[in-house]
XYZ file of C-alpha atoms in Angstrom:
714
model
C 14.290 78.971 13.402
C 17.587 78.207 11.542
C 20.338 80.665 11.922
C 23.116 81.582 9.503
C 26.756 82.026 10.448
C 26.258 85.457 12.008
C 23.350 84.291 14.178
C 20.664 85.919 12.015
C 17.557 84.059 11.035
C 17.843 82.007 7.889
C 15.054 80.879 5.686
C 13.904 77.108 6.184
C 14.189 75.630 2.662
C 12.581 72.319 3.667
C 14.086 68.946 2.596
C 17.587 69.040 1.048
C 17.800 68.870 -2.758
C 18.308 65.461 -4.259
C 21.845 64.347 -5.152
C 23.167 65.314 -8.490
C 22.075 63.188 -11.361
C 24.210 63.071 -14.465
C 22.070 64.398 -17.400
C 23.776 61.949 -19.616
C 22.261 59.129 -17.554
C 18.778 60.645 -17.810
C 19.295 61.007 -21.528
C 20.328 57.346 -21.926
C 17.342 56.113 -19.982
C 14.975 58.332 -21.998
C 16.382 57.080 -25.318
C 16.254 53.546 -24.169
C 12.563 53.997 -23.133
C 11.565 55.654 -26.380
C 13.508 53.369 -28.714
C 12.236 50.011 -30.146
C 12.984 46.797 -28.246
C 16.160 44.860 -29.141
C 15.567 42.144 -31.507
C 16.500 39.337 -29.175
C 14.369 36.428 -27.977
C 14.208 35.810 -24.254
C 16.401 32.655 -24.626
C 18.935 34.737 -26.633
C 19.087 37.495 -24.078
C 19.616 34.913 -21.342
C 22.599 33.380 -22.999
C 24.014 36.774 -23.736
C 23.451 38.542 -20.546
C 22.837 36.019 -17.742
C 25.627 34.847 -15.571
C 25.195 32.058 -12.912
C 27.218 31.663 -9.836
C 26.389 29.105 -7.099
C 28.093 29.992 -3.754
C 27.444 26.538 -2.471
C 28.954 24.694 -5.478
C 27.516 23.709 -8.789
C 27.624 25.221 -12.131
C 28.970 28.746 -12.568
C 29.155 30.517 -15.896
C 26.849 31.799 -18.577
C 23.258 30.688 -18.877
C 23.139 27.721 -21.367
C 19.980 26.881 -23.239
C 21.287 23.554 -24.270
C 21.081 22.382 -20.570
C 17.265 22.920 -20.473
C 16.228 22.861 -24.163
C 12.538 22.418 -23.212
C 12.602 25.897 -21.604
C 13.568 27.680 -24.790
C 10.153 27.675 -26.456
C 8.244 28.791 -23.347
C 10.812 31.556 -22.594
C 10.441 32.986 -26.108
C 6.657 32.656 -26.046
C 6.600 35.176 -23.139
C 6.953 37.999 -25.699
C 4.208 36.627 -28.049
C 1.747 39.332 -29.311
C -0.831 36.606 -30.202
C -1.249 35.320 -26.595
C -2.310 37.116 -23.480
C -1.028 34.485 -21.025
C 1.421 31.605 -20.702
C 0.952 28.675 -18.276
C 3.716 26.263 -17.353
C 3.186 23.151 -15.307
C 6.444 21.397 -14.341
C 8.321 19.454 -11.646
C 11.032 20.664 -9.343
C 14.535 20.872 -10.692
C 13.403 21.789 -14.248
C 14.558 25.465 -14.117
C 11.018 26.838 -14.649
C 11.632 29.693 -12.098
C 14.975 30.646 -13.631
C 13.679 30.442 -17.253
C 10.339 32.139 -16.829
C 10.965 34.655 -14.027
C 14.650 35.564 -13.870
C 15.358 35.308 -17.529
C 12.124 37.260 -18.080
C 13.566 40.045 -15.961
C 16.797 39.823 -17.954
C 14.974 40.367 -21.193
C 12.861 43.233 -19.785
C 15.843 45.015 -18.393
C 18.295 44.634 -21.413
C 15.898 44.422 -24.456
C 12.419 45.678 -23.957
C 11.938 47.953 -20.829
C 8.487 47.772 -19.113
C 7.063 47.396 -15.703
C 6.802 43.984 -14.260
C 5.057 42.486 -11.197
C 6.207 39.133 -9.690
C 3.804 37.606 -7.267
C 5.356 35.061 -4.706
C 3.376 32.900 -2.398
C 3.970 35.056 0.645
C 5.711 38.167 1.980
C 8.612 36.190 3.251
C 9.078 34.381 -0.034
C 8.882 37.637 -1.994
C 11.570 38.999 0.313
C 13.707 35.864 -0.009
C 13.330 35.947 -3.866
C 14.442 39.596 -4.055
C 17.606 38.968 -1.978
C 18.648 35.473 -3.120
C 17.570 35.567 -6.733
C 17.209 39.031 -8.055
C 19.930 40.535 -5.870
C 22.550 37.883 -6.795
C 21.566 38.068 -10.471
C 22.278 41.877 -10.352
C 25.566 41.110 -8.752
C 26.776 38.335 -11.068
C 25.299 39.475 -14.356
C 27.145 42.780 -15.225
C 24.895 43.759 -18.050
C 21.791 43.406 -15.776
C 23.299 45.016 -12.647
C 24.669 47.963 -14.603
C 21.140 48.911 -15.572
C 20.027 49.177 -11.859
C 19.286 52.832 -11.393
C 21.132 54.780 -8.746
C 19.430 56.516 -5.720
C 18.016 55.164 -2.493
C 14.701 54.288 -3.954
C 16.034 52.343 -6.907
C 17.052 49.180 -5.105
C 14.588 48.240 -2.386
C 13.458 44.850 -1.155
C 10.142 44.866 -3.084
C 11.009 47.280 -5.878
C 13.867 47.322 -8.339
C 14.202 50.169 -10.823
C 16.098 49.430 -13.993
C 16.076 52.745 -15.817
C 12.597 53.162 -17.203
C 11.542 49.564 -16.073
C 10.275 48.869 -12.581
C 10.279 45.341 -11.332
C 7.923 44.968 -8.264
C 7.474 42.008 -5.913
C 4.250 41.144 -4.213
C 2.079 38.324 -2.812
C -1.431 37.078 -3.465
C -3.550 39.864 -1.723
C -6.159 42.090 -3.217
C -3.910 45.078 -2.888
C -1.227 43.622 -4.972
C -3.578 42.267 -7.724
C -6.043 45.160 -8.049
C -3.747 48.134 -8.210
C -2.501 50.163 -11.106
C -2.046 48.458 -14.501
C 1.116 46.542 -15.265
C 1.978 45.056 -18.761
C 3.775 42.027 -17.271
C 2.585 39.818 -14.354
C 4.398 36.712 -13.165
C 2.683 34.238 -10.867
C 5.007 31.681 -9.309
C 4.162 28.418 -7.524
C 0.550 29.118 -8.306
C -0.921 26.092 -6.660
C 0.227 27.364 -3.181
C -1.973 30.491 -3.740
C -5.339 30.733 -2.125
C -8.049 29.662 -4.444
C -9.851 32.889 -3.960
C -8.154 36.208 -3.283
C -10.126 37.934 -0.476
C -13.392 37.205 -2.312
C -12.184 38.785 -5.499
C -11.499 35.523 -7.375
C -8.517 33.478 -8.603
C -5.175 35.307 -8.870
C -4.752 34.504 -12.587
C -7.993 36.213 -13.516
C -7.163 39.272 -11.426
C -3.793 39.386 -13.093
C -5.454 39.301 -16.545
C -7.373 42.367 -15.472
C -4.179 44.218 -14.827
C -2.713 43.846 -18.331
C -5.905 44.647 -20.195
C -4.943 48.292 -21.004
C -1.735 47.180 -22.771
C -3.440 45.103 -25.424
C -1.163 42.669 -27.195
C 1.884 44.037 -25.222
C 0.418 42.591 -21.948
C 1.440 39.142 -20.724
C 0.538 36.990 -17.699
C 2.904 34.093 -16.821
C 1.782 31.353 -14.250
C 4.015 28.480 -13.346
C 3.703 25.834 -10.746
C 3.896 22.139 -10.005
C 0.395 20.462 -9.531
C -1.040 20.594 -6.026
C -4.751 20.370 -6.172
C -7.081 17.400 -5.837
C -9.753 16.288 -8.417
C -12.779 14.062 -8.416
C -12.159 10.938 -10.507
C -16.002 10.434 -10.827
C -16.123 13.752 -12.831
C -13.402 12.942 -15.339
C -12.592 10.192 -17.840
C -8.989 9.857 -19.221
C -8.755 11.678 -22.457
C -8.789 9.679 -25.744
C -5.487 8.948 -27.567
C -3.948 12.213 -28.842
C -5.687 14.497 -26.386
C -3.769 16.349 -23.911
C -6.300 17.270 -21.370
C -5.262 17.291 -17.614
C -7.486 15.998 -14.784
C -9.904 18.672 -13.505
C -7.771 19.408 -10.493
C -8.101 23.083 -10.354
C -5.202 25.377 -9.935
C -2.315 25.399 -12.440
C -3.849 22.318 -14.237
C -7.182 24.117 -14.789
C -5.235 26.941 -16.242
C -3.267 24.490 -18.507
C -6.616 23.131 -19.800
C -7.674 26.688 -20.855
C -4.727 26.906 -23.139
C -3.538 24.972 -26.197
C -2.153 22.150 -24.068
C 1.343 21.392 -25.159
C 3.318 18.321 -24.023
C 6.953 17.622 -24.534
C 7.711 14.698 -26.711
C 11.108 13.123 -27.264
C 12.315 10.257 -29.571
C 13.134 6.760 -28.587
C 16.880 6.191 -29.396
C 16.125 2.721 -30.729
C 12.876 2.951 -32.838
C 12.797 6.852 -33.354
C 9.202 7.040 -32.309
C 8.291 10.233 -30.322
C 6.514 9.755 -26.896
C 5.953 11.841 -23.731
C 8.300 10.798 -21.011
C 6.209 10.013 -18.005
C 6.918 8.334 -14.661
C 4.697 5.397 -15.590
C 7.172 4.512 -18.454
C 9.938 3.985 -15.895
C 10.516 0.300 -14.897
C 12.718 -1.206 -12.218
C 13.117 -4.659 -10.553
C 10.629 -5.418 -8.002
C 11.351 -6.621 -4.480
C 14.543 -4.462 -4.031
C 15.290 -1.718 -1.579
C 14.583 1.743 -3.030
C 18.205 2.602 -3.616
C 18.977 -0.772 -5.245
C 15.854 -0.434 -7.499
C 16.829 3.223 -8.458
C 20.267 1.995 -9.745
C 18.510 -0.345 -12.247
C 15.797 1.971 -13.555
C 15.131 2.074 -17.295
C 12.480 3.856 -19.431
C 10.321 1.633 -21.719
C 9.228 3.020 -25.006
C 5.447 2.781 -25.223
C 5.500 2.130 -28.866
C 7.770 -0.922 -29.206
C 8.889 -1.720 -25.675
C 12.412 -0.523 -26.289
C 14.586 -0.430 -23.118
C 16.140 3.060 -22.736
C 18.899 3.619 -20.190
C 19.430 6.959 -18.328
C 22.476 7.674 -20.537
C 20.239 8.425 -23.405
C 18.294 11.258 -21.530
C 20.501 14.281 -22.740
C 20.318 13.369 -26.464
C 16.555 12.710 -26.104
C 16.049 16.150 -24.444
C 18.033 17.906 -27.286
C 15.788 16.254 -29.848
C 12.537 16.808 -27.997
C 9.732 19.019 -29.354
C 6.648 20.631 -27.862
C 3.309 19.476 -29.366
C -0.044 21.211 -28.917
C -3.153 19.161 -28.731
C -4.165 18.084 -32.110
C -0.586 17.804 -33.397
C 1.388 14.650 -34.190
C 5.118 14.177 -35.012
C 6.786 11.631 -37.329
C 10.085 9.796 -36.762
C 11.657 12.379 -39.033
C 10.516 15.099 -36.633
C 7.811 16.546 -38.999
C 4.892 18.075 -37.139
C 1.437 17.719 -38.639
C -2.110 18.321 -37.613
C -4.082 21.521 -36.512
C -3.246 22.715 -33.064
C -5.777 23.687 -30.445
C -6.206 27.472 -30.667
C -6.731 30.084 -27.943
C -5.255 33.219 -26.281
C -3.412 31.162 -23.669
C -0.292 29.050 -24.547
C 0.105 26.228 -22.053
C 2.968 23.699 -21.340
C 3.028 20.654 -19.094
C 6.466 18.970 -18.569
C 6.693 15.718 -16.660
C 9.272 14.782 -14.078
C 11.409 12.268 -16.041
C 12.301 15.137 -18.515
C 13.579 17.506 -15.723
C 17.202 18.229 -16.643
C 18.397 18.258 -12.991
C 16.436 15.270 -11.766
C 17.599 11.677 -12.452
C 15.275 8.728 -13.208
C 16.789 6.816 -10.355
C 16.120 9.799 -7.947
C 12.542 9.848 -8.944
C 12.069 6.192 -8.340
C 13.882 6.206 -5.052
C 11.820 9.008 -3.729
C 8.620 7.371 -4.910
C 9.407 3.989 -3.327
C 10.505 5.498 -0.087
C 7.151 7.501 0.039
C 5.219 4.399 -0.886
C 6.850 2.289 1.843
C 5.891 5.053 4.357
C 2.346 4.944 3.277
C 2.311 1.123 3.538
C 3.769 1.326 6.999
C 1.854 4.174 8.468
C -1.035 4.974 6.110
C 0.370 8.560 5.779
C -0.006 9.951 2.234
C 1.774 13.337 2.554
C 5.233 12.105 1.270
C 3.601 10.160 -1.506
C 1.435 13.126 -2.520
C 4.550 15.349 -2.489
C 6.742 13.305 -4.702
C 3.846 12.721 -7.258
C 3.063 16.476 -7.433
C 6.432 17.963 -7.118
C 8.805 15.479 -8.493
C 6.708 13.790 -11.227
C 4.493 16.806 -11.873
C 1.445 14.627 -11.999
C -1.960 15.243 -10.384
C -2.204 13.134 -7.217
C -5.319 10.946 -6.631
C -5.805 10.358 -2.864
C -5.962 6.724 -1.872
C -9.469 7.283 -0.389
C -10.601 8.331 -3.884
C -9.025 5.487 -5.813
C -11.930 3.202 -5.194
C -14.801 3.749 -2.706
C -14.137 6.807 -0.572
C -14.865 4.951 2.595
C -15.003 1.404 3.834
C -18.309 -0.463 4.585
C -19.292 -1.732 8.015
C -19.901 -5.162 6.513
C -16.356 -5.549 5.345
C -15.010 -4.683 8.834
C -17.369 -7.068 10.511
C -16.103 -9.772 8.254
C -12.678 -9.623 9.594
C -13.234 -9.397 13.258
C -10.901 -11.655 15.380
C -11.294 -13.643 18.518
C -9.221 -12.071 21.221
C -10.271 -10.886 24.558
C -10.960 -7.176 25.086
C -9.134 -5.478 28.142
C -6.177 -7.878 27.664
C -3.058 -6.687 25.988
C -2.223 -8.931 23.041
C 1.381 -10.381 23.017
C 2.690 -8.206 20.243
C 1.645 -4.950 21.711
C 4.609 -2.765 22.831
C 2.597 0.225 24.321
C -0.954 1.563 24.819
C -2.534 4.942 23.864
C -5.807 5.857 25.512
C -8.054 8.378 23.782
C -10.847 10.249 25.494
C -13.538 12.176 23.542
C -15.541 14.621 25.722
C -19.328 14.521 25.104
C -21.950 16.688 26.790
C -22.738 14.000 29.445
C -19.923 11.504 29.293
C -16.374 10.609 28.426
C -15.999 8.132 25.518
C -12.702 6.135 25.854
C -10.884 3.839 23.554
C -7.470 2.139 24.217
C -5.338 1.137 21.297
C -2.329 -0.975 21.572
C 0.565 -0.649 19.141
C 3.117 -3.236 18.009
C 6.089 -2.976 15.713
C 5.656 -0.924 12.495
C 2.353 0.539 13.986
C 0.308 -2.690 13.683
C -2.476 -2.021 16.294
C -5.265 -3.711 18.257
C -8.267 -2.155 19.859
C -7.801 -3.292 23.494
C -10.705 -1.536 25.180
C -13.829 0.687 24.378
C -16.093 2.054 27.149
C -17.890 5.178 28.354
C -17.836 6.939 31.639
C -21.310 8.137 32.375
C -21.579 9.022 36.076
C -19.502 9.829 39.217
C -18.865 6.877 41.440
C -20.387 8.470 44.542
C -23.043 10.740 43.165
C -26.310 9.985 41.469
C -26.127 12.441 38.620
C -24.834 12.449 34.914
C -21.552 13.692 34.107
C -21.039 17.306 33.392
C -17.533 17.872 31.899
C -18.189 21.399 31.075
C -18.719 22.710 34.650
C -17.610 19.894 37.065
C -13.797 19.650 37.830
C -14.354 16.562 39.866
C -15.650 14.688 36.881
C -12.385 14.926 35.183
C -10.701 13.087 38.077
C -12.333 9.950 36.662
C -10.067 10.151 33.633
C -7.064 9.921 35.910
C -8.439 6.950 37.992
C -10.320 5.102 35.248
C -8.039 5.688 32.262
C -4.567 7.038 32.965
C -3.943 4.754 36.008
C -5.817 1.740 34.738
C -3.711 -1.351 34.360
C -4.419 -3.973 31.633
C -3.498 -7.550 32.038
C -1.070 -8.939 29.426
C -1.688 -11.974 27.434
C 1.739 -13.570 28.060
C 3.298 -13.924 31.592
C 6.641 -12.799 32.623
C 9.888 -14.723 32.712
C 9.067 -16.360 36.033
C 5.408 -17.012 35.051
C 4.101 -13.998 37.042
C 1.040 -12.071 35.879
C 1.928 -8.823 34.198
C -0.025 -5.609 33.712
C 0.574 -2.578 31.440
C -0.293 1.116 31.932
C -1.246 3.405 29.070
C 1.876 5.225 27.751
C -0.091 8.170 26.882
C -3.668 9.554 27.334
C -4.989 12.061 24.792
C -8.029 14.220 25.502
C -10.217 16.252 23.031
C -9.912 19.784 24.476
C -12.850 21.220 22.458
C -16.617 20.899 22.895
C -19.217 22.690 24.704
C -18.454 26.052 26.365
C -16.462 25.412 29.495
C -14.915 22.249 28.319
C -11.709 23.770 27.231
C -11.160 25.619 30.447
C -11.835 22.365 32.404
C -9.355 20.474 30.167
C -6.675 23.038 30.913
C -7.398 22.907 34.648
C -7.130 19.150 34.678
C -3.796 19.365 32.784
C -2.463 21.599 35.510
C -3.546 19.137 38.289
C -1.861 16.338 36.379
C 1.201 18.399 36.224
C 1.239 18.948 39.902
C 0.830 15.153 40.285
C 3.802 14.662 37.949
C 1.641 12.741 35.453
C 1.559 15.358 32.687
C 4.286 13.479 30.695
C 1.590 10.816 30.119
C -1.078 13.251 28.997
C -1.761 15.491 25.982
C -4.689 17.769 25.089
C -5.791 17.662 21.469
C -7.690 19.835 19.102
C -8.637 18.872 15.469
C -8.796 21.283 12.515
C -10.453 20.847 9.235
C -8.133 23.249 7.372
C -6.707 21.286 4.385
C -3.359 23.078 4.490
C -2.835 22.490 8.197
C 0.189 20.417 9.375
C -0.549 16.831 10.246
C 0.408 17.176 13.973
C 1.622 20.397 15.609
C 2.315 21.355 19.209
C 0.798 24.863 20.020
C 0.297 27.012 23.022
C -3.024 28.624 22.232
C -3.447 30.743 25.334
C 0.080 32.373 25.091
C -1.366 35.630 23.804
C -3.901 35.792 26.663
C -1.927 37.445 29.447
C -4.865 39.395 31.075
C -5.929 38.613 34.624
C -9.071 36.989 33.440
C -7.329 34.448 31.196
C -7.857 30.770 32.218
C -4.359 29.893 30.895
C -1.086 31.638 30.530
C 0.492 30.054 27.584
C 1.986 27.091 29.480
C -0.548 24.538 28.294
C 0.564 22.542 25.286
C -2.236 21.590 22.894
C -1.601 19.249 19.994
C -3.452 20.602 16.806
C -3.888 17.855 14.156
C -5.245 17.731 10.659
C -8.442 15.850 11.023
C -8.924 15.248 7.270
C -5.364 13.942 6.779
C -5.555 11.682 9.819
C -8.902 10.273 8.684
C -7.343 9.404 5.402
C -4.699 7.632 7.266
C -7.312 5.693 9.317
C -9.081 4.620 6.025
C -5.897 3.450 4.670
C -5.222 1.253 7.774
C -8.760 -0.057 7.741
C -8.364 -0.992 4.162
C -5.176 -2.887 4.741
C -5.979 -6.469 3.988
C -3.558 -8.583 5.820
C -1.923 -8.181 9.295
C 1.341 -6.242 9.293
C 2.446 -2.693 9.117
C -0.508 -0.301 9.796
C -3.123 -3.032 10.167
C -5.903 -2.510 12.834
C -7.044 -5.631 14.606
C -10.673 -5.552 15.704
C -12.039 -7.802 18.485
C -15.261 -9.807 18.136
C -16.244 -8.343 21.492
C -16.677 -4.918 19.808
C -19.872 -6.171 18.015
C -23.171 -5.515 19.610
C -25.757 -8.191 20.548
C -27.508 -7.662 17.294
C -27.248 -5.490 14.139
C -26.626 -2.663 13.532
C -23.316 -2.978 15.358
C -22.754 0.495 16.735
C -18.889 0.493 16.874
C -18.573 -0.634 13.229
C -21.296 1.864 12.065
C -19.326 4.662 13.852
C -16.243 3.581 11.968
C -17.963 4.134 8.644
C -19.724 7.380 9.622
C -17.732 9.624 7.229
C -16.812 9.693 3.568
C -13.918 11.375 1.938
C -14.280 14.038 -0.751
C -11.816 14.443 -3.760
C -10.769 17.793 -2.226
C -9.236 16.063 0.715
C -11.995 16.837 3.266
C -14.309 14.417 5.148
C -18.015 14.744 5.640
C -20.119 12.981 8.225
C -22.847 10.880 6.772
C -24.123 9.099 9.902
C -25.287 10.453 13.202
C -22.429 9.128 15.470
C -18.798 8.707 14.668
C -17.022 8.390 18.143
C -15.176 5.155 17.059
C -13.592 7.037 14.131
C -12.679 9.993 16.218
C -11.200 7.968 19.008
C -9.059 5.783 16.698
C -7.737 8.996 14.979
C -6.954 10.618 18.362
C -5.126 7.525 19.587
C -3.001 7.571 16.300
C -2.212 11.318 16.872
C -0.929 10.173 20.361
C 1.390 7.558 18.706
C 2.561 10.247 16.261
C 3.317 12.625 19.166
C 5.439 9.902 20.791
C 7.272 9.584 17.291
C 6.295 5.843 17.130
C 5.949 6.274 13.234
C 9.703 6.919 13.187
C 10.908 4.304 15.664
C 13.728 1.769 15.003
C 11.773 -1.172 16.399
C 14.900 -3.245 16.747
C 16.379 -0.670 19.053
C 13.190 0.743 20.599
C 13.111 3.116 23.612
C 12.316 1.579 26.984
C 8.603 2.429 26.760
C 8.173 0.494 23.555
C 10.152 -2.678 24.197
C 8.477 -6.061 24.392
C 7.229 -7.795 27.549
C 8.921 -7.093 30.752
C 11.541 -4.902 29.062
C 8.796 -2.225 28.780
C 9.088 0.374 31.548
C 5.297 0.555 31.798
C 4.905 -3.126 32.504
C 4.584 -4.366 36.181
C 3.678 -7.427 37.989
C -0.116 -7.690 38.722
C -1.074 -5.690 41.793
C -1.876 -8.795 44.013
C 1.165 -10.582 43.019
C 3.361 -7.526 43.673
C 2.098 -7.287 47.188
C 2.821 -11.003 47.957
C 6.366 -10.495 46.569
C 6.784 -7.419 48.821
C 5.765 -9.414 51.991
C 8.082 -12.257 51.154
C 11.071 -9.809 50.686
C 13.835 -9.576 53.347
C 13.000 -6.931 55.822
C 16.680 -6.285 56.366
C 17.353 -5.472 52.726
C 18.049 -1.726 52.142
C 15.122 0.348 50.861
C 15.011 1.065 47.228
C 12.732 3.323 45.229
C 9.518 1.566 44.023
C 10.011 -0.148 40.652
C 7.043 1.621 39.096
C 8.347 5.077 40.033
C 11.809 4.315 38.824
C 10.699 2.967 35.422
C 8.185 5.778 34.846
C 10.992 8.234 35.396
C 12.937 6.377 32.773
C 10.020 6.387 30.420
C 9.821 10.209 30.554
C 13.465 10.378 29.839
C 13.337 7.890 27.051
C 10.453 9.654 25.317
C-alpha cells in the first residue's frame, strides 16, 4: 500500500501518466494526415530532402538524380495509381536500395504519409538496415529526422513513427507477411528469400494480399539481383525485340510478369540505341585480369563502334527505359505499343551501374573464370554473373549434357600403375565411404594447381583374423582396419630419391563419411577419439554431406556440442566437416570434362577398368545427373566412385590446397624428398639404420620429426 507524506494510505493510481505532448504537435500531425499529398515525385523529394554522408569516405551532400539517371523513372513509378507492383532487377552498385527503399521512405515521410513495411532477408539484416541506413538517414537529413515522432515508442529498431506514418521492418516469415493490411510493402534482395514462406506461398504474392484493401493506393516493390537457376531445355532465347528473361524463378519470374522494361543508351558514334550488356564488352585475350581490365571497351552491336569507358556518363544521361514492344530512333523518339499489365518491371544490366566500372566487371569475371578453370569451383563465377552483371547464371553442368558419359571417360584412360605415386603428385588424400558390410577406399594424388591422379581403389571386406563380414555400425575393432590399411599405408613413388633410394609416401589426410546406418556415426566418433589419443587425428577428418542448395561448400562444425547430457556419445569436441554435395559434384563434373592435362584435370588409370564391360568404376562415375536447380539425382544403382572422388576433394579443400602458392608450398606439399610425408622404403630404411655408426648420438626418428612439421605446416 502506498503512503502519503503523513504516513496515511494513499490511493494507487497505477502507471504514471504519459509525458506532456504539445497539442500543437498533435494538431500539425493531424493536419498533415488529413491533407492531400505534396505534389512532388519521389525523385524530386529525394533531391530536396535527402542528405548523404559517408563516414568512411566517398560522396557527402544532397542526393543527386543525375548520378543515377536510370533510377529516376523507377522511383517515380512507385506512386503510380495504374500499377499495383514494381519489380526492379539490377546489379550491385547501382543504388537500387537507396532509390527504391530509402528514397521511398523520404517521400512517404515528407510528402505522402502512410504505413510502410520493409522486408529484409533476415532479422539481423532488418536490424542492420534500421541502424545503418534508416538511423543515419534520420540523422543526416534534417527534414526527415525532424518528422520522427517523440516518445519512447516512436524510434525502435523495427518500428519508426513519423507523425501519422509508421515504417516497420520485418523479414520473410508468415507472421510478417500475413498480418494487418499495409498500403506499401518493400521486398529487398528478393532472391535471397525462401521460395515458399512456411507453406503459404512466395513472399511477393503474400505482399500483394496485404495491399488489397487500399486499392490503387497500394504498392508492392520488389528488388534484387538474379540468384535462381533455370532449365535451358525449357526456354529458347526470345526473338529480336522481346525482353523476356530466362525462366529462372525469383526476381526474374516477377520481371516477366510485368511490362519488361530494359535500359537502352545511345552509341556516341552512330547514335543507335542498344542495351549495355556484359557480352558487349571486349578486351585483349591472353592478358592477366588486371591488364585486360585496363583495356576494356564496349562494342556497339549495330555497327561495331568501339566505345571507351569515358563515354559512359553521357550515355547514362541520354539513356531511356523501353517496355517490351517499344523501339527508339536515333533522335530519341519512342514508338510501338508497350506490353500492358498491373506490374511495372525493370531490368538493369551490370555495365550501366553508375558505381561499377567496365574494367572492374571484366577483372572480377576473369578472376572467377580462372578459379573455375583451376579448381572446377563455380561459386565465384556464379556470384559475379548474378551480382555484378545482373544476368541469370547457367551452371556449367547445364551448358551441355548435365553429366558425362562412361564411354568418354574410358576413351581417355592412361597407362600408369595403380598403387604407385606418379612423379608430379605432391600429396595424397584417402577417402573412406562406410557401407553396411565394408569400407570403400579411394586414394587421390594431387599435383600443382590441383591436377590429380587416382592412385588406388579397393574395398575392405573382412577382419584379418576373423571369418565374418565387416560390421562398421557395431564393431569398433573393424575401424582399426582404416588405421592400418589406409592411414598408415605407404605408397611407392615412381621416382627414386637423390641417391637412387626407393621412396614411399603416406596419405596426408584420410577423410571418412560419418553418416550411414544407425550406429555408424557413434563408431566414427569413437574412432576419431582413439586416433587423437594415438596423435594421428591431424591426418584424419570426419565428413558429412548435405543436399541443401544454400549450404556452404565446406564448413567445419561440432554437431554434438549441444548434447551435454550423460548419455551423449560425444561432447562437442569432435570436428565434422559438412560439405555441399551438390556443389562438389558440380566441381567433379567440371574436372571430368576438362579435356587436357593441367589444372583440375583428373587422370584415370587403365587398371581401373574391369575385365569386361560394363566397367564398374566408370559406371559409378556417371551414376548421377545434374538438374538446372543445382541439385543432383542418382540415376544408377551404385555411385561409390563419385562419392569417393568428391570426398577426397573435400579433403584437399580442408587442407586449403585450392589456395596454395605452389612455388612456395608448405612442407607437406613439396615435390619428392622435400615432402615431409615421404620416407625411404621400409626395407631400405632398416638397412641404412644397421649401417649407421652406433656411437652417433641418438636423434628422433625422421618420420616422427617430419610428421610434426607437417602438422605445424598445415
